[in-house]
PDB file of C-alpha atoms in Angstrom:
ATOM      1  CA  MET J   1     -37.339 -62.603  10.406  1.00 85.00           C
ATOM      2  CA  LYS J   2     -37.218 -59.383  10.692  1.00 87.00           C
ATOM      3  CA  ASN J   3     -36.737 -59.621  14.710  1.00 89.00           C
ATOM      4  CA  ALA J   4     -34.197 -61.898  13.740  1.00 90.00           C
ATOM      5  CA  LEU J   5     -32.395 -59.980  11.150  1.00 90.00           C
ATOM      6  CA  LEU J   6     -32.535 -57.002  14.120  1.00 89.00           C
ATOM      7  CA  SER J   7     -31.238 -58.853  16.497  1.00 90.00           C
ATOM      8  CA  LEU J   8     -28.602 -60.175  14.452  1.00 93.00           C
ATOM      9  CA  GLU J   9     -28.157 -56.170  13.395  1.00 93.00           C
ATOM     10  CA  ARG J  10     -27.805 -55.203  16.421  1.00 94.00           C
ATOM     11  CA  TRP J  11     -25.779 -57.841  17.784  1.00 96.00           C
ATOM     12  CA  THR J  12     -23.153 -57.062  15.027  1.00 96.00           C
ATOM     13  CA  THR J  13     -23.193 -53.190  15.512  1.00 95.00           C
ATOM     14  CA  ALA J  14     -22.416 -54.158  19.066  1.00 95.00           C
ATOM     15  CA  CYS J  15     -18.581 -55.798  18.633  1.00 96.00           C
ATOM     16  CA  ALA J  16     -17.847 -53.240  15.886  1.00 96.00           C
ATOM     17  CA  MET J  17     -18.481 -50.375  17.822  1.00 96.00           C
ATOM     18  CA  ALA J  18     -16.533 -52.489  20.825  1.00 97.00           C
ATOM     19  CA  GLY J  19     -13.579 -52.767  18.445  1.00 97.00           C
ATOM     20  CA  ALA J  20     -13.787 -49.756  17.220  1.00 97.00           C
ATOM     21  CA  CYS J  21     -14.115 -47.600  20.843  1.00 97.00           C
ATOM     22  CA  ALA J  22     -11.139 -50.713  21.591  1.00 98.00           C
ATOM     23  CA  MET J  23      -9.149 -49.091  18.818  1.00 97.00           C
ATOM     24  CA  LEU J  24      -9.820 -45.706  19.715  1.00 97.00           C
ATOM     25  CA  ALA J  25      -8.378 -46.454  23.198  1.00 98.00           C
ATOM     26  CA  LEU J  26      -5.159 -48.027  21.530  1.00 97.00           C
ATOM     27  CA  ALA J  27      -4.737 -45.292  19.381  1.00 97.00           C
ATOM     28  CA  ALA J  28      -4.594 -43.270  22.596  1.00 97.00           C
ATOM     29  CA  LEU J  29      -2.246 -45.390  24.763  1.00 97.00           C
ATOM     30  CA  LEU J  30       0.064 -45.399  21.929  1.00 96.00           C
ATOM     31  CA  GLY J  31      -0.078 -41.974  21.079  1.00 95.00           C
ATOM     32  CA  MET J  32       0.643 -41.534  25.388  1.00 95.00           C
ATOM     33  CA  PHE J  33       3.977 -43.858  25.110  1.00 96.00           C
ATOM     34  CA  GLN J  34       4.846 -42.001  22.322  1.00 94.00           C
ATOM     35  CA  ILE J  35       5.039 -39.034  23.969  1.00 93.00           C
ATOM     36  CA  LEU J  36       6.457 -40.201  26.744  1.00 94.00           C
ATOM     37  CA  MET J  37       9.295 -42.148  25.397  1.00 92.00           C
ATOM     38  CA  ARG J  38      10.342 -39.563  22.953  1.00 91.00           C
ATOM     39  CA  PHE J  39       9.741 -36.002  25.239  1.00 91.00           C
ATOM     40  CA  VAL J  40      10.693 -38.141  28.657  1.00 91.00           C
ATOM     41  CA  LEU J  41      13.213 -40.308  27.790  1.00 89.00           C
ATOM     42  CA  GLU J  42      14.381 -38.925  24.939  1.00 88.00           C
ATOM     43  CA  GLN J  43      13.662 -42.577  22.832  1.00 90.00           C
ATOM     44  CA  PRO J  44      11.227 -42.245  20.465  1.00 86.00           C
ATOM     45  CA  ALA J  45       9.429 -45.302  19.397  1.00 85.00           C
ATOM     46  CA  GLU J  46       8.850 -44.698  15.869  1.00 84.00           C
ATOM     47  CA  TRP J  47       6.815 -47.754  15.381  1.00 88.00           C
ATOM     48  CA  THR J  48       4.027 -46.399  17.614  1.00 90.00           C
ATOM     49  CA  GLU J  49       3.293 -43.817  14.624  1.00 90.00           C
ATOM     50  CA  VAL J  50       2.193 -46.899  12.036  1.00 90.00           C
ATOM     51  CA  LEU J  51       0.279 -48.497  14.710  1.00 93.00           C
ATOM     52  CA  ILE J  52      -2.162 -45.622  15.533  1.00 94.00           C
ATOM     53  CA  ARG J  53      -2.365 -44.680  11.658  1.00 92.00           C
ATOM     54  CA  PHE J  54      -3.734 -48.502  11.569  1.00 93.00           C
ATOM     55  CA  SER J  55      -5.352 -48.058  14.547  1.00 96.00           C
ATOM     56  CA  LEU J  56      -7.533 -45.349  13.681  1.00 96.00           C
ATOM     57  CA  ILE J  57      -8.522 -47.015  10.117  1.00 95.00           C
ATOM     58  CA  TRP J  58      -9.942 -49.528  12.034  1.00 97.00           C
ATOM     59  CA  MET J  59     -11.473 -47.148  13.771  1.00 97.00           C
ATOM     60  CA  VAL J  60     -12.949 -45.573  10.980  1.00 96.00           C
ATOM     61  CA  PHE J  61     -14.283 -48.624   9.783  1.00 96.00           C
ATOM     62  CA  LEU J  62     -15.769 -50.555  13.059  1.00 97.00           C
ATOM     63  CA  ALA J  63     -18.338 -47.040  13.561  1.00 96.00           C
ATOM     64  CA  ILE J  64     -18.989 -47.319  10.222  1.00 94.00           C
ATOM     65  CA  PRO J  65     -22.269 -50.011  10.786  1.00 94.00           C
ATOM     66  CA  MET J  66     -23.796 -47.249  13.599  1.00 92.00           C
ATOM     67  CA  ALA J  67     -23.443 -44.409  11.364  1.00 90.00           C
ATOM     68  CA  PHE J  68     -25.383 -46.542   8.948  1.00 89.00           C
ATOM     69  CA  ARG J  69     -27.805 -48.259  11.306  1.00 88.00           C
ATOM     70  CA  GLN J  70     -28.351 -44.809  12.827  1.00 86.00           C
ATOM     71  CA  GLY J  71     -29.344 -43.214   9.982  1.00 80.00           C
ATOM     72  CA  ALA J  72     -26.389 -40.782   9.638  1.00 77.00           C
ATOM     73  CA  MET J  73     -25.118 -42.047   6.088  1.00 65.00           C
ATOM     74  CA  VAL J  74     -26.145 -41.524   2.400  1.00 54.00           C
ATOM     75  CA  SER J  75     -28.424 -38.604   4.039  1.00 60.00           C
ATOM     76  CA  VAL J  76     -31.078 -37.706   1.693  1.00 62.00           C
ATOM     77  CA  ASP J  77     -33.000 -35.151   4.687  1.00 65.00           C
ATOM     78  CA  VAL J  78     -34.163 -32.717   2.821  1.00 66.00           C
ATOM     79  CA  LEU J  79     -35.971 -35.092   0.440  1.00 68.00           C
ATOM     80  CA  HIS J  80     -37.337 -37.098   3.043  1.00 71.00           C
ATOM     81  CA  ARG J  81     -39.193 -34.110   5.162  1.00 73.00           C
ATOM     82  CA  TRP J  82     -40.813 -33.359   1.842  1.00 77.00           C
ATOM     83  CA  SER J  83     -41.707 -36.149   0.383  1.00 79.00           C
ATOM     84  CA  PRO J  84     -44.573 -37.990   0.650  1.00 85.00           C
ATOM     85  CA  PRO J  85     -45.172 -41.265   2.890  1.00 81.00           C
ATOM     86  CA  ARG J  86     -45.085 -43.187  -0.530  1.00 83.00           C
ATOM     87  CA  ILE J  87     -42.127 -41.793  -1.896  1.00 85.00           C
ATOM     88  CA  ARG J  88     -40.476 -41.426   1.167  1.00 83.00           C
ATOM     89  CA  ARG J  89     -40.698 -45.368   1.403  1.00 84.00           C
ATOM     90  CA  LEU J  90     -39.229 -45.436  -1.835  1.00 88.00           C
ATOM     91  CA  LEU J  91     -36.266 -42.941  -1.118  1.00 86.00           C
ATOM     92  CA  GLU J  92     -35.175 -45.353   1.950  1.00 85.00           C
ATOM     93  CA  TYR J  93     -35.379 -48.341  -0.361  1.00 90.00           C
ATOM     94  CA  LEU J  94     -33.244 -46.442  -3.367  1.00 89.00           C
ATOM     95  CA  VAL J  95     -29.894 -44.948  -0.424  1.00 86.00           C
ATOM     96  CA  CYS J  96     -30.811 -49.169   1.153  1.00 90.00           C
ATOM     97  CA  THR J  97     -29.407 -49.855  -2.029  1.00 94.00           C
ATOM     98  CA  ALA J  98     -27.173 -47.444  -3.221  1.00 92.00           C
ATOM     99  CA  SER J  99     -25.324 -48.346   0.274  1.00 92.00           C
ATOM    100  CA  LEU J 100     -25.437 -51.827   0.035  1.00 96.00           C
ATOM    101  CA  LEU J 101     -23.973 -51.202  -3.712  1.00 97.00           C
ATOM    102  CA  LEU J 102     -21.036 -49.645  -2.364  1.00 95.00           C
ATOM    103  CA  MET J 103     -20.796 -51.831   0.202  1.00 97.00           C
ATOM    104  CA  ALA J 104     -20.571 -55.094  -2.285  1.00 98.00           C
ATOM    105  CA  VAL J 105     -17.818 -52.471  -3.887  1.00 98.00           C
ATOM    106  CA  LEU J 106     -15.625 -52.516  -0.850  1.00 97.00           C
ATOM    107  CA  MET J 107     -15.912 -56.151   0.079  1.00 98.00           C
ATOM    108  CA  TYR J 108     -14.649 -57.055  -3.300  1.00 97.00           C
ATOM    109  CA  TRP J 109     -11.874 -54.552  -3.842  1.00 97.00           C
ATOM    110  CA  GLY J 110     -11.202 -53.848  -0.174  1.00 96.00           C
ATOM    111  CA  TRP J 111     -10.791 -58.187   0.237  1.00 97.00           C
ATOM    112  CA  ASP J 112      -8.613 -57.308  -3.663  1.00 96.00           C
ATOM    113  CA  TYR J 113      -6.814 -54.913  -2.650  1.00 95.00           C
ATOM    114  CA  ALA J 114      -5.791 -56.005   1.300  1.00 95.00           C
ATOM    115  CA  GLN J 115      -4.412 -59.589  -0.416  1.00 95.00           C
ATOM    116  CA  ARG J 116      -1.912 -57.436  -2.936  1.00 94.00           C
ATOM    117  CA  GLY J 117      -0.786 -55.581  -0.367  1.00 89.00           C
ATOM    118  CA  SER J 118      -0.313 -58.714   1.711  1.00 88.00           C
ATOM    119  CA  VAL J 119       3.243 -58.721   0.184  1.00 89.00           C
ATOM    120  CA  GLN J 120       4.198 -55.611   1.970  1.00 88.00           C
ATOM    121  CA  THR J 121       5.361 -54.826   5.048  1.00 86.00           C
ATOM    122  CA  MET J 122       4.573 -51.847   7.059  1.00 82.00           C
ATOM    123  CA  ALA J 123       6.647 -49.334   7.292  1.00 80.00           C
ATOM    124  CA  GLY J 124       8.298 -48.975  11.356  1.00 77.00           C
ATOM    125  CA  LEU J 125       7.176 -53.196  11.834  1.00 79.00           C
ATOM    126  CA  GLU J 126       8.882 -54.898   9.354  1.00 80.00           C
ATOM    127  CA  SER J 127       7.238 -58.346  10.145  1.00 84.00           C
ATOM    128  CA  VAL J 128       4.111 -57.129  10.093  1.00 85.00           C
ATOM    129  CA  SER J 129       2.163 -57.712   6.977  1.00 88.00           C
ATOM    130  CA  MET J 130      -0.020 -54.365   5.448  1.00 90.00           C
ATOM    131  CA  PHE J 131      -3.026 -56.694   5.185  1.00 93.00           C
ATOM    132  CA  TRP J 132      -4.110 -56.093   8.672  1.00 92.00           C
ATOM    133  CA  ALA J 133      -3.743 -52.732   7.830  1.00 91.00           C
ATOM    134  CA  TYR J 134      -6.040 -53.104   4.346  1.00 94.00           C
ATOM    135  CA  VAL J 135      -8.422 -55.896   5.627  1.00 96.00           C
ATOM    136  CA  ALA J 136     -10.199 -53.158   7.918  1.00 96.00           C
ATOM    137  CA  VAL J 137     -11.850 -51.813   4.584  1.00 97.00           C
ATOM    138  CA  PRO J 138     -13.947 -55.226   4.093  1.00 97.00           C
ATOM    139  CA  VAL J 139     -14.313 -56.141   7.326  1.00 97.00           C
ATOM    140  CA  GLY J 140     -15.781 -52.914   7.790  1.00 97.00           C
ATOM    141  CA  ALA J 141     -18.520 -53.467   4.984  1.00 97.00           C
ATOM    142  CA  LEU J 142     -18.946 -56.612   5.843  1.00 97.00           C
ATOM    143  CA  PHE J 143     -20.585 -54.802   9.255  1.00 97.00           C
ATOM    144  CA  SER J 144     -22.193 -52.539   8.046  1.00 96.00           C
ATOM    145  CA  VAL J 145     -24.384 -54.387   5.804  1.00 96.00           C
ATOM    146  CA  PRO J 146     -26.640 -55.885   9.054  1.00 96.00           C
ATOM    147  CA  GLY J 147     -26.672 -51.797   9.857  1.00 93.00           C
ATOM    148  CA  ILE J 148     -28.286 -51.126   6.753  1.00 93.00           C
ATOM    149  CA  LEU J 149     -30.625 -53.365   6.367  1.00 94.00           C
ATOM    150  CA  GLY J 150     -31.735 -52.891   9.957  1.00 93.00           C
ATOM    151  CA  ASN J 151     -31.945 -49.119   9.124  1.00 88.00           C
ATOM    152  CA  LEU J 152     -34.735 -50.754   6.676  1.00 88.00           C
ATOM    153  CA  LEU J 153     -36.157 -52.517   8.813  1.00 90.00           C
ATOM    154  CA  ASP J 154     -35.991 -50.246  11.406  1.00 87.00           C
ATOM    155  CA  PRO J 155     -34.866 -46.514  11.053  1.00 82.00           C
ATOM    156  CA  GLN J 156     -34.398 -44.510  13.043  1.00 79.00           C
ATOM    157  CA  ARG J 157     -33.067 -40.975  12.070  1.00 67.00           C
ATOM    158  CA  ASN J 158     -31.351 -40.030  14.919  1.00 63.00           C
ATOM    159  CA  GLU J 159     -29.758 -37.457  12.694  1.00 59.00           C
ATOM    160  CA  LEU J 160     -32.382 -35.467  12.185  1.00 53.00           C
ATOM    161  CA  GLU J 161     -33.330 -34.802  15.432  1.00 55.00           C
ATOM    162  CA  THR J 162     -30.119 -33.545  16.268  1.00 53.00           C
ATOM    163  CA  ALA J 163     -29.371 -31.554  13.032  1.00 54.00           C
ATOM    164  CA  GLN J 164     -28.546 -28.130  13.405  1.00 50.00           C
TER     165      GLN J 164
END
């Protein structure tokens, strides 16, 4: 069971990171296109501003699962270092429970907000619904759940080694 969950976590986190990287690349390409259009061709493309903003939002929410998996979110480093091993494990369960509760709230209210925003359109892209921007919140939260559980089952604590 543990190996199956960790395998699922590796796959979902890799997919989320690939999506986050694609959104960062899209934002960079759109930024270059915007500069080319505005300053070289003197024909500004206003729609690129909106797409850059939303691709960066998607990038953040798709990168969060990796941060959870690496143990870099909801950090309790000082308590973890100074606590005896039995208390450390209790802290890990507490952090996991709080993180899962937060993801449940983000999934529920994020989906509700995305549905309510589906009647709005993006400024500059009147034919595209705001649903596609808002749905990044519940999608990122959904992808975060395996990362949180994976960190509980196989803690990595990579932020402790690189912290200054």
